Coordinates of C-alpha atoms in Angstrom, one line a residue:
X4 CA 9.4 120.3 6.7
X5 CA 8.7 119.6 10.5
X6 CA 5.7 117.2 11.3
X7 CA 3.7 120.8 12.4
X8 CA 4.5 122.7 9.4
X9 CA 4.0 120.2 6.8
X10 CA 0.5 120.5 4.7
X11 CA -1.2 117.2 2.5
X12 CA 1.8 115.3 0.1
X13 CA 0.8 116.7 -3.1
X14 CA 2.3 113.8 -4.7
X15 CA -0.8 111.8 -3.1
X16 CA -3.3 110.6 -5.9
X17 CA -6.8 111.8 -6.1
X18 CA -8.1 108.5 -5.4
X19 CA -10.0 106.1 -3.1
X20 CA -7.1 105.1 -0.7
X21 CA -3.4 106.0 -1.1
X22 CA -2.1 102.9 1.2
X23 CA -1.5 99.5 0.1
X24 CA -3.9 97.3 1.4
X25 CA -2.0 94.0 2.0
X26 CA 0.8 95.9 3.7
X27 CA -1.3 97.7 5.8
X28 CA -5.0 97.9 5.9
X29 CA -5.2 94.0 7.1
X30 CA -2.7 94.4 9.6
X31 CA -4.4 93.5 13.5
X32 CA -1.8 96.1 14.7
X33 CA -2.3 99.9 13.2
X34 CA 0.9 100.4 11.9
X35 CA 0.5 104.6 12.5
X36 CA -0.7 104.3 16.3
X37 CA 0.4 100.9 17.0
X38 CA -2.5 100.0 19.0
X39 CA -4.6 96.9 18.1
X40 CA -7.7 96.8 16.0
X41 CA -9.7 94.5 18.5
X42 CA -13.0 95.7 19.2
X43 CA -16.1 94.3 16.8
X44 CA -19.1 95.9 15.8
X45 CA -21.1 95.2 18.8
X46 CA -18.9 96.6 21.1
X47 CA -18.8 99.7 19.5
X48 CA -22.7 99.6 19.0
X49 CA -23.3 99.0 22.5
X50 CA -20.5 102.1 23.6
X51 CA -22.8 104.1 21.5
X52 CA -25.5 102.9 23.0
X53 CA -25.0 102.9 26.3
X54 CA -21.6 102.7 27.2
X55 CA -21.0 106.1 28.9
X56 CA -24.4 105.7 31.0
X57 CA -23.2 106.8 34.5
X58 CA -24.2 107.9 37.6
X59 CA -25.0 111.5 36.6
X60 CA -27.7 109.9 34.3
X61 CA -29.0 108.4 37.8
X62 CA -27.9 110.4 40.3
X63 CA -26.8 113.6 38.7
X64 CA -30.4 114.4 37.1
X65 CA -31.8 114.1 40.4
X66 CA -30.3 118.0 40.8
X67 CA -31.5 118.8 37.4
X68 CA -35.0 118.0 38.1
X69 CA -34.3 120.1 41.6
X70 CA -32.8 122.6 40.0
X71 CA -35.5 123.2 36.4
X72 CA -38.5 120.4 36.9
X73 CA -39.8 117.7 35.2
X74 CA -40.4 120.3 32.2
X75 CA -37.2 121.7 32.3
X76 CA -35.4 118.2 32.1
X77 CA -37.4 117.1 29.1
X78 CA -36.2 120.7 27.6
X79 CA -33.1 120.3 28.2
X80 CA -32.4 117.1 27.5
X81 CA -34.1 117.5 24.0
X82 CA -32.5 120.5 23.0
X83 CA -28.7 119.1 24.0
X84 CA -29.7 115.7 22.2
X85 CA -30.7 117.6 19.1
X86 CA -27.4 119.3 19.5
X87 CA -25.9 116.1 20.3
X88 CA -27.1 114.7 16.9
X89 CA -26.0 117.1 15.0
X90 CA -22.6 116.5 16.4
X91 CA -22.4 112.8 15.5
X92 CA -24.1 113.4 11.8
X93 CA -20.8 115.4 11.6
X94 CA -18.5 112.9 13.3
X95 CA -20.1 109.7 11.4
X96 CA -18.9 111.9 8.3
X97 CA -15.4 112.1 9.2
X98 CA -14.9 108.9 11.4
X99 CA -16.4 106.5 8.5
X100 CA -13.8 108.4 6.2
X101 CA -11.1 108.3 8.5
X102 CA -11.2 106.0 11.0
X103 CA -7.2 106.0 11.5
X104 CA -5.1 108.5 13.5
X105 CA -6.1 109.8 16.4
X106 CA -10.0 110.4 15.7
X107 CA -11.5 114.1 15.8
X108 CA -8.1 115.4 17.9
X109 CA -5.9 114.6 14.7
X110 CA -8.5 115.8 12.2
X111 CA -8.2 119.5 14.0
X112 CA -5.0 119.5 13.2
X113 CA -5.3 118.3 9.6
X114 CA -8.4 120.5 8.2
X115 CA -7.7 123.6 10.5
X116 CA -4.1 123.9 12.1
X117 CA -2.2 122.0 14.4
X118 CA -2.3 124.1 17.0
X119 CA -6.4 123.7 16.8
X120 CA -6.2 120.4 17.0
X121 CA -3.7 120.6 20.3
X122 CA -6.7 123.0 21.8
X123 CA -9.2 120.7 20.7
X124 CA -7.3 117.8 22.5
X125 CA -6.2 119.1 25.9
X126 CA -9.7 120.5 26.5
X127 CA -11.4 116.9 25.4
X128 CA -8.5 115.4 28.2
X129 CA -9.7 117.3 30.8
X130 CA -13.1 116.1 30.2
X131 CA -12.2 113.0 30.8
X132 CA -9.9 113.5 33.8
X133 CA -12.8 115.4 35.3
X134 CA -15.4 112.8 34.5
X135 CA -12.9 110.0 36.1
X136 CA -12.0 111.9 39.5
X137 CA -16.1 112.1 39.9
X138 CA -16.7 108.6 39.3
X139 CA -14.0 107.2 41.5
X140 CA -15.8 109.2 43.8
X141 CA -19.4 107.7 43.3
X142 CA -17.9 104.6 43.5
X143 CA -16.0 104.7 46.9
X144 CA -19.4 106.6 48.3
X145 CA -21.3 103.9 47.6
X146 CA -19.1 101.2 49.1
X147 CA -18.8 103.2 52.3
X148 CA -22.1 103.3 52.0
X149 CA -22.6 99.5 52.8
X150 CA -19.5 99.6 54.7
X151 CA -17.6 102.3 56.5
X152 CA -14.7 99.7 57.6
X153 CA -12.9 100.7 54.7
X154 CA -11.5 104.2 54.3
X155 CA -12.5 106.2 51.4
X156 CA -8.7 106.2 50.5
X157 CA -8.4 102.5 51.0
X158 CA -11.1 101.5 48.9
X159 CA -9.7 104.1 46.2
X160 CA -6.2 102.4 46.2
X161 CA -8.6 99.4 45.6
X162 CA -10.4 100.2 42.9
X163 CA -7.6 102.6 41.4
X164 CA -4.9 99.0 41.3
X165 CA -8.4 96.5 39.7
X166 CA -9.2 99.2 37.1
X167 CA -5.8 99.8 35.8
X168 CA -5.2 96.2 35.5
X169 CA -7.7 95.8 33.8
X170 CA -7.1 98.3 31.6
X171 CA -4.1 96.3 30.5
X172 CA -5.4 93.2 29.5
X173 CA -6.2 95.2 26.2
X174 CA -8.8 96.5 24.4
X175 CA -10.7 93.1 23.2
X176 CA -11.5 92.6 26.9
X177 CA -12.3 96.2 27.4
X178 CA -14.7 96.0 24.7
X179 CA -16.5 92.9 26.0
X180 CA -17.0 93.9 29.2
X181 CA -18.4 97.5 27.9
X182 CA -20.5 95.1 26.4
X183 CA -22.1 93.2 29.2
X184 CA -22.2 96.0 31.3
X185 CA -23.8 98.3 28.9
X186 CA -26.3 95.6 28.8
X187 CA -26.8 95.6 32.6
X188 CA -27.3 99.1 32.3
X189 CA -30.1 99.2 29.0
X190 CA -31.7 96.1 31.3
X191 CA -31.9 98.0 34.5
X192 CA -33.7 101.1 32.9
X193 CA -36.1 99.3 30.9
X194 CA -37.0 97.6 34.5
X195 CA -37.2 101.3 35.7
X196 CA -39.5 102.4 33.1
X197 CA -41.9 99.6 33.5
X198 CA -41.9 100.4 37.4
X199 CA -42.6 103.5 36.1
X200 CA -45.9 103.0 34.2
X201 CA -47.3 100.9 36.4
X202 CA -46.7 103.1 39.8
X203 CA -48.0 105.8 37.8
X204 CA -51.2 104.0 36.7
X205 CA -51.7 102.6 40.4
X206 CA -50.8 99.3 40.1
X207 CA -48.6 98.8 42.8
X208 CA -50.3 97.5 45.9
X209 CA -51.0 99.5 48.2
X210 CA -49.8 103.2 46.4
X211 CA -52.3 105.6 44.7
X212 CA -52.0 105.9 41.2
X213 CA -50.2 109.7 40.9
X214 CA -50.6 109.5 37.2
X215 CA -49.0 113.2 36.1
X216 CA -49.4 114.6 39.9
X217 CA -46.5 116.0 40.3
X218 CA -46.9 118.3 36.7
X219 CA -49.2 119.4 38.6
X220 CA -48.1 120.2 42.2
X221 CA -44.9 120.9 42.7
X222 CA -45.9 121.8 38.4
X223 CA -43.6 121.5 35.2
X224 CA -41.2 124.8 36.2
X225 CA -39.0 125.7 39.3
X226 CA -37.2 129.1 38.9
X227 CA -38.7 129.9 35.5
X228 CA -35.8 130.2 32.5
X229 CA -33.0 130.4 35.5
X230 CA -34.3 126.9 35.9
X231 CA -34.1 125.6 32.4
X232 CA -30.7 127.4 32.0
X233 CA -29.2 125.6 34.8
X234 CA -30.3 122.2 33.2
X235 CA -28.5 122.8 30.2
X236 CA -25.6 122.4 32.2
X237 CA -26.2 118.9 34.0
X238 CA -27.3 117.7 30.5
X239 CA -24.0 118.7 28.9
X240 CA -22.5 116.8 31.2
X241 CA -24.5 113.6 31.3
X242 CA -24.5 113.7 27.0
X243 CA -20.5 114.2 27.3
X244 CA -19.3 110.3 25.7
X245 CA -21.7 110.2 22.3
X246 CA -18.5 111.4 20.4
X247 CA -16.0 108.5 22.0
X248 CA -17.0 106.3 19.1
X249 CA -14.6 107.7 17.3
X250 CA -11.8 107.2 19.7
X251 CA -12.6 103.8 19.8
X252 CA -12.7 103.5 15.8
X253 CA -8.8 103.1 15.5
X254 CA -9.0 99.7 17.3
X255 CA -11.9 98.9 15.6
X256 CA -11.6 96.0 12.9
X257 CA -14.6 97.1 10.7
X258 CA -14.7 100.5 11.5
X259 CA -16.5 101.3 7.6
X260 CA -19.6 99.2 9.2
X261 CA -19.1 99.5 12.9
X262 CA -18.7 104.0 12.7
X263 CA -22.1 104.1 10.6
X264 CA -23.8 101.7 13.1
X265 CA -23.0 103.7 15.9
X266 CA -23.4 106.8 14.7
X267 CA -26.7 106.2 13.5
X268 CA -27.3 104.1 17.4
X269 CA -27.0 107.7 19.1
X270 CA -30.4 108.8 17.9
X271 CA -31.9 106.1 19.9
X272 CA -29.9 106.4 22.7
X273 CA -31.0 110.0 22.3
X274 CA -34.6 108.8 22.6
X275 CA -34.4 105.9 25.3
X276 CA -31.7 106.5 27.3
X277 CA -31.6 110.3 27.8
X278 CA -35.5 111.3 27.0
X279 CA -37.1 108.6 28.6
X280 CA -34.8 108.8 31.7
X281 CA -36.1 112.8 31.5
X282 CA -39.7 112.2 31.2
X283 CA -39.8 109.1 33.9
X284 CA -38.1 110.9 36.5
X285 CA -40.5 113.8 36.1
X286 CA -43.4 111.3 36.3
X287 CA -42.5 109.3 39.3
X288 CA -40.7 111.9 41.5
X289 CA -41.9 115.2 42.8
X290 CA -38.6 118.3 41.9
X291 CA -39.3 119.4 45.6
X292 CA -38.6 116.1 47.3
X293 CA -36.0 116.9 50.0
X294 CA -33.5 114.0 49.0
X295 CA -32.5 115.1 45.7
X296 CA -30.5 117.6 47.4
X297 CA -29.8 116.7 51.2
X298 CA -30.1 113.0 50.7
X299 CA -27.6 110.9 52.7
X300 CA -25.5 108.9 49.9
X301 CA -25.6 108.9 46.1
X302 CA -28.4 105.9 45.9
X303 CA -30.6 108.2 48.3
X304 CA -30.2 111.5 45.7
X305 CA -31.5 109.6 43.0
X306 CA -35.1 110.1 41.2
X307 CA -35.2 106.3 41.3
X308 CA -34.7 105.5 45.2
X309 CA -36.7 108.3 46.3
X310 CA -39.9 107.0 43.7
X311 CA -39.4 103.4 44.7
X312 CA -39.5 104.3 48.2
X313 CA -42.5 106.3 47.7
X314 CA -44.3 103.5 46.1
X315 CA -43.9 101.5 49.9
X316 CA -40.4 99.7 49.1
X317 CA -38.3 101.3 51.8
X318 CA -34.7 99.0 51.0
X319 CA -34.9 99.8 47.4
X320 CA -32.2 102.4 48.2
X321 CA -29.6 98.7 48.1
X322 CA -30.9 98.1 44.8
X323 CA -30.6 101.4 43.1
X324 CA -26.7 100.9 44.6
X325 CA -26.0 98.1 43.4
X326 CA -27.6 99.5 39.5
X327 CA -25.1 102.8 40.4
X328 CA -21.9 100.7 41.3
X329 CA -22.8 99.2 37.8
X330 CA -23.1 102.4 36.0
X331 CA -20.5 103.2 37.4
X332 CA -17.6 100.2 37.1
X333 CA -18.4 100.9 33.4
X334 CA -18.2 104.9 33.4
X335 CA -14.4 104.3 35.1
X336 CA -13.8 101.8 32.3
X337 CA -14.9 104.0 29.4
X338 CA -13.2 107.3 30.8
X339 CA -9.7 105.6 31.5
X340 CA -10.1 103.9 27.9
X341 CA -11.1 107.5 26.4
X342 CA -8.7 109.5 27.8
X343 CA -5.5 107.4 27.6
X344 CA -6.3 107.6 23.9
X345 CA -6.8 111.2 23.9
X346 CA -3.4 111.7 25.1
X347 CA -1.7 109.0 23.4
X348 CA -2.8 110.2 20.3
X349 CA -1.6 113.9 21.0
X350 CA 1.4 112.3 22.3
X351 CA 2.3 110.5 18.9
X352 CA 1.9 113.9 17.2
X353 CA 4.0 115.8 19.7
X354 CA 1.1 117.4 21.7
X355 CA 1.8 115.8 24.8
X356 CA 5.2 114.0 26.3
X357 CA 6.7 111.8 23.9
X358 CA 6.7 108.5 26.1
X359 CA 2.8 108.7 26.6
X360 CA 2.8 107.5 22.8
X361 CA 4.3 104.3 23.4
X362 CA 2.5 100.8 22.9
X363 CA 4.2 97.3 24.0
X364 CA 4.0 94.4 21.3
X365 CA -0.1 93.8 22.1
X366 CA -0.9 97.2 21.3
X367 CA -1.9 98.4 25.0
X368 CA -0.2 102.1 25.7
X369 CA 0.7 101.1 29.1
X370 CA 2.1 105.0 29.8
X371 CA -1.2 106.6 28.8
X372 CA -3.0 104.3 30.7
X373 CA -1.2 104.5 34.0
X374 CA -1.2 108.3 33.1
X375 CA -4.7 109.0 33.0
X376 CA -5.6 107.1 35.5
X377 CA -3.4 108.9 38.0
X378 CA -5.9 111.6 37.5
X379 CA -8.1 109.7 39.2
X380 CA -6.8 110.2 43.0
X381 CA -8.2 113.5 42.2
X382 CA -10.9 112.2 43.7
X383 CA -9.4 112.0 47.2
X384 CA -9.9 115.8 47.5
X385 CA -13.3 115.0 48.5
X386 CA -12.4 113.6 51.4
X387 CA -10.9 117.0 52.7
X388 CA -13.7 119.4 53.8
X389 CA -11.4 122.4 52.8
X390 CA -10.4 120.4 49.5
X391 CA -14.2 119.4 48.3
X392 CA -14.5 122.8 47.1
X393 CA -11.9 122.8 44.5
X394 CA -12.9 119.0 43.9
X395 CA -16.3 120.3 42.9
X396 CA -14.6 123.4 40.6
X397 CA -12.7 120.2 38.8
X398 CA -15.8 118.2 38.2
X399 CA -17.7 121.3 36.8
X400 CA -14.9 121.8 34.4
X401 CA -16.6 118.7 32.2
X402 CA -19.9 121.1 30.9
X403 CA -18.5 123.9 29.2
X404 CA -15.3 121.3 27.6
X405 CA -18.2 119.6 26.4
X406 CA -19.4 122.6 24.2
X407 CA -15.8 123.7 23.3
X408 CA -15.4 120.2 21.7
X409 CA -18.2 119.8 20.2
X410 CA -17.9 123.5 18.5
X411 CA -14.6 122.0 17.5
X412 CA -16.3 118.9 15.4
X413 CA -19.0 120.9 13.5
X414 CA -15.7 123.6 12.6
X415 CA -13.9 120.6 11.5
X416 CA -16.8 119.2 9.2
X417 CA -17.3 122.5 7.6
X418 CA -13.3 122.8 6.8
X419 CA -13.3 118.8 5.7
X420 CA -16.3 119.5 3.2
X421 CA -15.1 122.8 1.9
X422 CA -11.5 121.0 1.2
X423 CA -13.0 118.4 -0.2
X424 CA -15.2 119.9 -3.0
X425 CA -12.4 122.4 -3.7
X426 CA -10.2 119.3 -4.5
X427 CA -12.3 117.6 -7.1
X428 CA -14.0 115.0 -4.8
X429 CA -17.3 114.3 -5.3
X430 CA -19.9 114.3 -2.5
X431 CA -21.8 111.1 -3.7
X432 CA -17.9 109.1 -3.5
X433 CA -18.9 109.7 0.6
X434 CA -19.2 106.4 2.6
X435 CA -21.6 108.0 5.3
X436 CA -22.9 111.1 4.2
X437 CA -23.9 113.8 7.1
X438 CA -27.4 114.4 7.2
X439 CA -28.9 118.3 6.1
X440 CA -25.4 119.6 5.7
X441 CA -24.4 122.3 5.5
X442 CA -27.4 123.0 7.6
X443 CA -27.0 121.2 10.2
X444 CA -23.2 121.2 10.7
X445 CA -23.4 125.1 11.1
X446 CA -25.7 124.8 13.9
X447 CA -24.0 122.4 15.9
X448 CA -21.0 125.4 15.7
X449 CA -23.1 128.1 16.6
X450 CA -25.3 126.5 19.1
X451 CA -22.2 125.0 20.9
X452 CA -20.6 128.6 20.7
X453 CA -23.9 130.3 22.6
X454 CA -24.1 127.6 25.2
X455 CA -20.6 127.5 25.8
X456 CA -21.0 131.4 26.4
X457 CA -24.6 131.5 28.4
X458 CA -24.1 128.5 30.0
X459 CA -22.8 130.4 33.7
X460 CA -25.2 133.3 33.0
X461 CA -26.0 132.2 36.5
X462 CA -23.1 133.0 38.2
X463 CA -23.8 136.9 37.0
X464 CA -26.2 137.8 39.8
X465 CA -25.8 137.1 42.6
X466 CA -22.0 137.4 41.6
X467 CA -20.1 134.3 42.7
X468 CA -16.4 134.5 41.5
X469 CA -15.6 131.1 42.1
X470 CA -18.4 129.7 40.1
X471 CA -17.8 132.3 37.7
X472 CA -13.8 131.6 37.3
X473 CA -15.1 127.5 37.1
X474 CA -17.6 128.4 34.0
X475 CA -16.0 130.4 31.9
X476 CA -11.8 129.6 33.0
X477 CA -11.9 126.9 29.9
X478 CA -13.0 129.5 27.8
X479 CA -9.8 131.4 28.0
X480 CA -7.6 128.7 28.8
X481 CA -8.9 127.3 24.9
X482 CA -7.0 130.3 23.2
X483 CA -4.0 130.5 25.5
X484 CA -3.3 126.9 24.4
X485 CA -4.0 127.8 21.0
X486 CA -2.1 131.0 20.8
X487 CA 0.8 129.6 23.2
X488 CA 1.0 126.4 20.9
X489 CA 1.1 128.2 16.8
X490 CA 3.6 130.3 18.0
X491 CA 5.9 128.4 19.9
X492 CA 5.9 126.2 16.7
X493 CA 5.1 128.4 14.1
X494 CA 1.8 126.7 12.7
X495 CA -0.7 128.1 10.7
X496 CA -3.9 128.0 9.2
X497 CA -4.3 125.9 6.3
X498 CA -5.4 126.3 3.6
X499 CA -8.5 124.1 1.5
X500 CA -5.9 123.4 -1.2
X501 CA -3.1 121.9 0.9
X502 CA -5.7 120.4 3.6
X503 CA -4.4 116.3 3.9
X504 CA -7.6 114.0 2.3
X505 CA -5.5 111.1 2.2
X506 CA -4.4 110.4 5.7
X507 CA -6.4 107.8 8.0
X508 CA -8.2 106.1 5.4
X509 CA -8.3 102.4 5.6
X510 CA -10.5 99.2 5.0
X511 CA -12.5 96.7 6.9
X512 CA -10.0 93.7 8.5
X513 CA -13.2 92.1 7.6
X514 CA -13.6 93.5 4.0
X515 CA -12.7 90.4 1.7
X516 CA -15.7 88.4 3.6
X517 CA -18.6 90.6 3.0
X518 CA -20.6 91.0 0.0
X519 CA -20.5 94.6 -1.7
X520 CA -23.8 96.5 -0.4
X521 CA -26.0 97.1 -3.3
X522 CA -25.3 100.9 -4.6
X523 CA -28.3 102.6 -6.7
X524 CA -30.8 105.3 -6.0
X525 CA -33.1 105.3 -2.9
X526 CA -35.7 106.2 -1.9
X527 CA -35.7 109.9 0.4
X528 CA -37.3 107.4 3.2
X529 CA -34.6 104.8 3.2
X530 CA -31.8 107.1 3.7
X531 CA -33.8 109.2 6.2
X532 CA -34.1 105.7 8.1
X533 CA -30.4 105.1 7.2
X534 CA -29.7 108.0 8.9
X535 CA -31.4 106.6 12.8

């Protein structure tokens, strides 16, 4: 049988793990991928808690609050986080289990059909691309910013040449530096909050104490539900990066303690990062304040700038660019890391050109790399008054892909649990069990499925075409690739009894030095606290 037509080896024993460990599982180089398994627990903790962080979070709100209000943002961010968690309960499921072979893209293929999983992937690419061509373009706004010397494009050709190299130092010294930065980036909005409380409470000189003033006047709502339904969106986008973890666990040495860790991480970055952000920014800047939408540069559009400066610090605009350019050196980092990985992955199975699946002797894919960042210069279209429009239909792209693959995980987690009880396995032989399923799991599908519908409701009346075609084009474009894809190589739909359980699993590089975790009844309060 061909690669795409071939279901589970039923020869495979019903057992724990059907590789042999000293051949394989030790190895620093994954023998199915070839890339290296260099990134520790930490890193991955810290991508999950704050790796993706970008300038939408900063900058990007800013026309969320506009747009809904402080209410509105704390709504929306809330209801795509609880979404969002869902999602990950369902990931940490399948990523602990399988932490080998091309993360959530591969498993597509594997519990639904191949051609799924080649949906699944090209649409979680073109997140990524999108995501990329829009930070390359924060970045190079905010250096022109301080210095208009430069050309846009020259500063691009700049940044484009630093990142890629970079990129192929390898994926130890991509993981440290997420590290740092992710740091920089937890440090600068804890500094934010406290300026926060204590602007709000008047204790900075000279500024009245607005405690919850603006709840009040401009209020909690602009443009009613049109308003909430239009944060959805920005949220989407900004929560987009909670699933890379399990990119990342492929090149992860202890990916059985570093995928729980993570996983579990998410709920507090739920909490912090994306709800505290939500409620601060309605606390310290008014949704009518003119720079949100018609402010000058990136730095002057954001909540933060336009609060500081309203507290008496006119040059804090330098500051808040210098905590962007941060936010967004990392964002470049993470979304060339993510997407070459996407494709190389799909590349490896035949989804994509065969050379993008290469690796050199260090384990860096050097064509998938290069490849991805390409995408980048995207950006460039920006620069074009003609060309910004279709720049800004590229960049929207990211919201409703965001849905799609997410939809796509909770679908995957119901066909992985269904195989796996109809194949004798036992629920409690789990190493990270997914909280409230099947519960939960069904309404990450459905609620991913509504929003991916509703979410340009917006677009209806007045009727815009192009914001209509940019909403709902990915919709479509899903089940052409799908359709296109099974019948061009006669796929199909598995089914439970021939679904692969065996593929992808692997132990700790680390496994031999830790001490087996005590295994016994709990309490329902430990594992509840297990699960954050």
């Amino acid at each position: 049988m061909s690669r795409m037509s071939s279901p589970k080896d039923s020869s495979a024993p019903l057992g724990p793990l059907d590789a042999d460990p000293d051949r394989l599982d030790y190895q620093e180089i994954d023998p199915d991928s070839g890339v290296k398994r260099g990134l520790k627990t930490r890193h991955l903790s810290m991508m999950a808690l704050a790796g993706i962080i970008g300038p939408g979070l900063l900058v990007g709100s800013g026309g969320a609050l506009s747009s809904g209000g402080p209410a509105s943002l704390i709504i929306g961010f809330g209801v795509i986080g609880i979404i969002a968690f869902s999602i990950m309960q369902s990931l940490g499921e399948l990523t602990t289990l399988y932490p080998s072979g091309g993360a959530f893209t591969k498993l597509a293929d594997r519990m639904v059909d191949p051609a799924f999983g080649v949906a699944v992937g090209w649409n979680y690419f073109i997140i990524w691309f999108a995501v990329l061509a829009n930070e390359y373009n924060a970045v190079t706004s905010i250096l022109s910013f301080w210095s208009d010397k430069v050309p846009v494009w020259g500063y691009f050709l700049l940044l484009w040449s630093a990142f890629l190299g970079f990129q192929l130092l390898g994926v130890e010294t991509f993981g440290e530096a997420e590290f740092w930065l992710a740091l920089l980036k937890l440090a600068g909005l804890i500094a934010y909050y406290i300026f926060a409380i204590v602007y709000a409470s008047g204790g900075v000189i000279g500024a009245d104490a607005i405690g919850f003033r603006y709840w009040h006047d401009p209020g909690p709502f602009v443009n009613g539900f049109a308003g909430v339904a239009k944060v959805f969106v920005f949220c989407s986008t900004f929560y987009a990066g909670v699933e890379s973890v399990a990119v990342a666990a492929t090149e992860t040495k202890n990916p059985g303690v570093a995928v729980p860790l993570a996983i579990r991480q998410v709920f507090w970055r739920i909490i912090f990062v994306y709800l505290g952000a939500a409620f601060f920014y309605g606390l310290t800047c008014p949704s009518n304040a003119d720079g949100l939408i018609n402010g000058s540069s990136r730095a002057l559009k954001s909540p933060m700038t336009i609060a500081i400066q309203n507290a008496g610090w006119e040059g804090g605009v330098h500051l808040i660019n210098a905590f962007i350019l941060v936010t967004c050196i990392s964002a470049i980092n993470s979304s060339i890391y993510i997407a070459s990985r996407t494709v190389l992955f799909m590349a490896q199975d035949g989804k994509a050109p065969r050379f993008l699946g290469r690796t050199d002797r260090r384990g860096v894919p050097i064509p998938a790399i290069v490849f991805a960042n390409v995408f980048g210069a995207l950006s460039l279209l920006n620069i074009s008054a003609g060309a910004a429009n279709a720049y800004s239909y590229i960049v929207n792209l990211s919201g409703v892909s965001t849905f799609l693959v997410w939809g796509s995980i909770s679908f995957t987690h119901i066909r992985f649990r269904q195989a796996w009880q109809l194949q004798g396995y036992q629920t409690e032989d789990l190493p990270f069990k997914a909280l409230w399923y099947p519960w939960n799991a069904w309404f990450g599908l459905f609620a991913n499925l509504f929003l991916a519908f509703v979410q340009g409701w917006t677009t209806f009346a007045p009727f815009k075409a192009g914001d209509f075609v940019d909403a709902y084009v990915l919709l479509p474009l899903f089940a052409i690739i799908y359709v296109v894809f099974k019948l061009w190589n006669k796929t199909r739909f598995w089914r439970l009894d021939e679904i692969d359980l065996q593929s992808g699993r692997r132990r700790d590089l680390d496994d031999d030095k830790r001490l087996p975790e005590y295994i016994g009844p709990q309490p329902w309060w430990r594992n509840l606290w297990k699960s954050f």
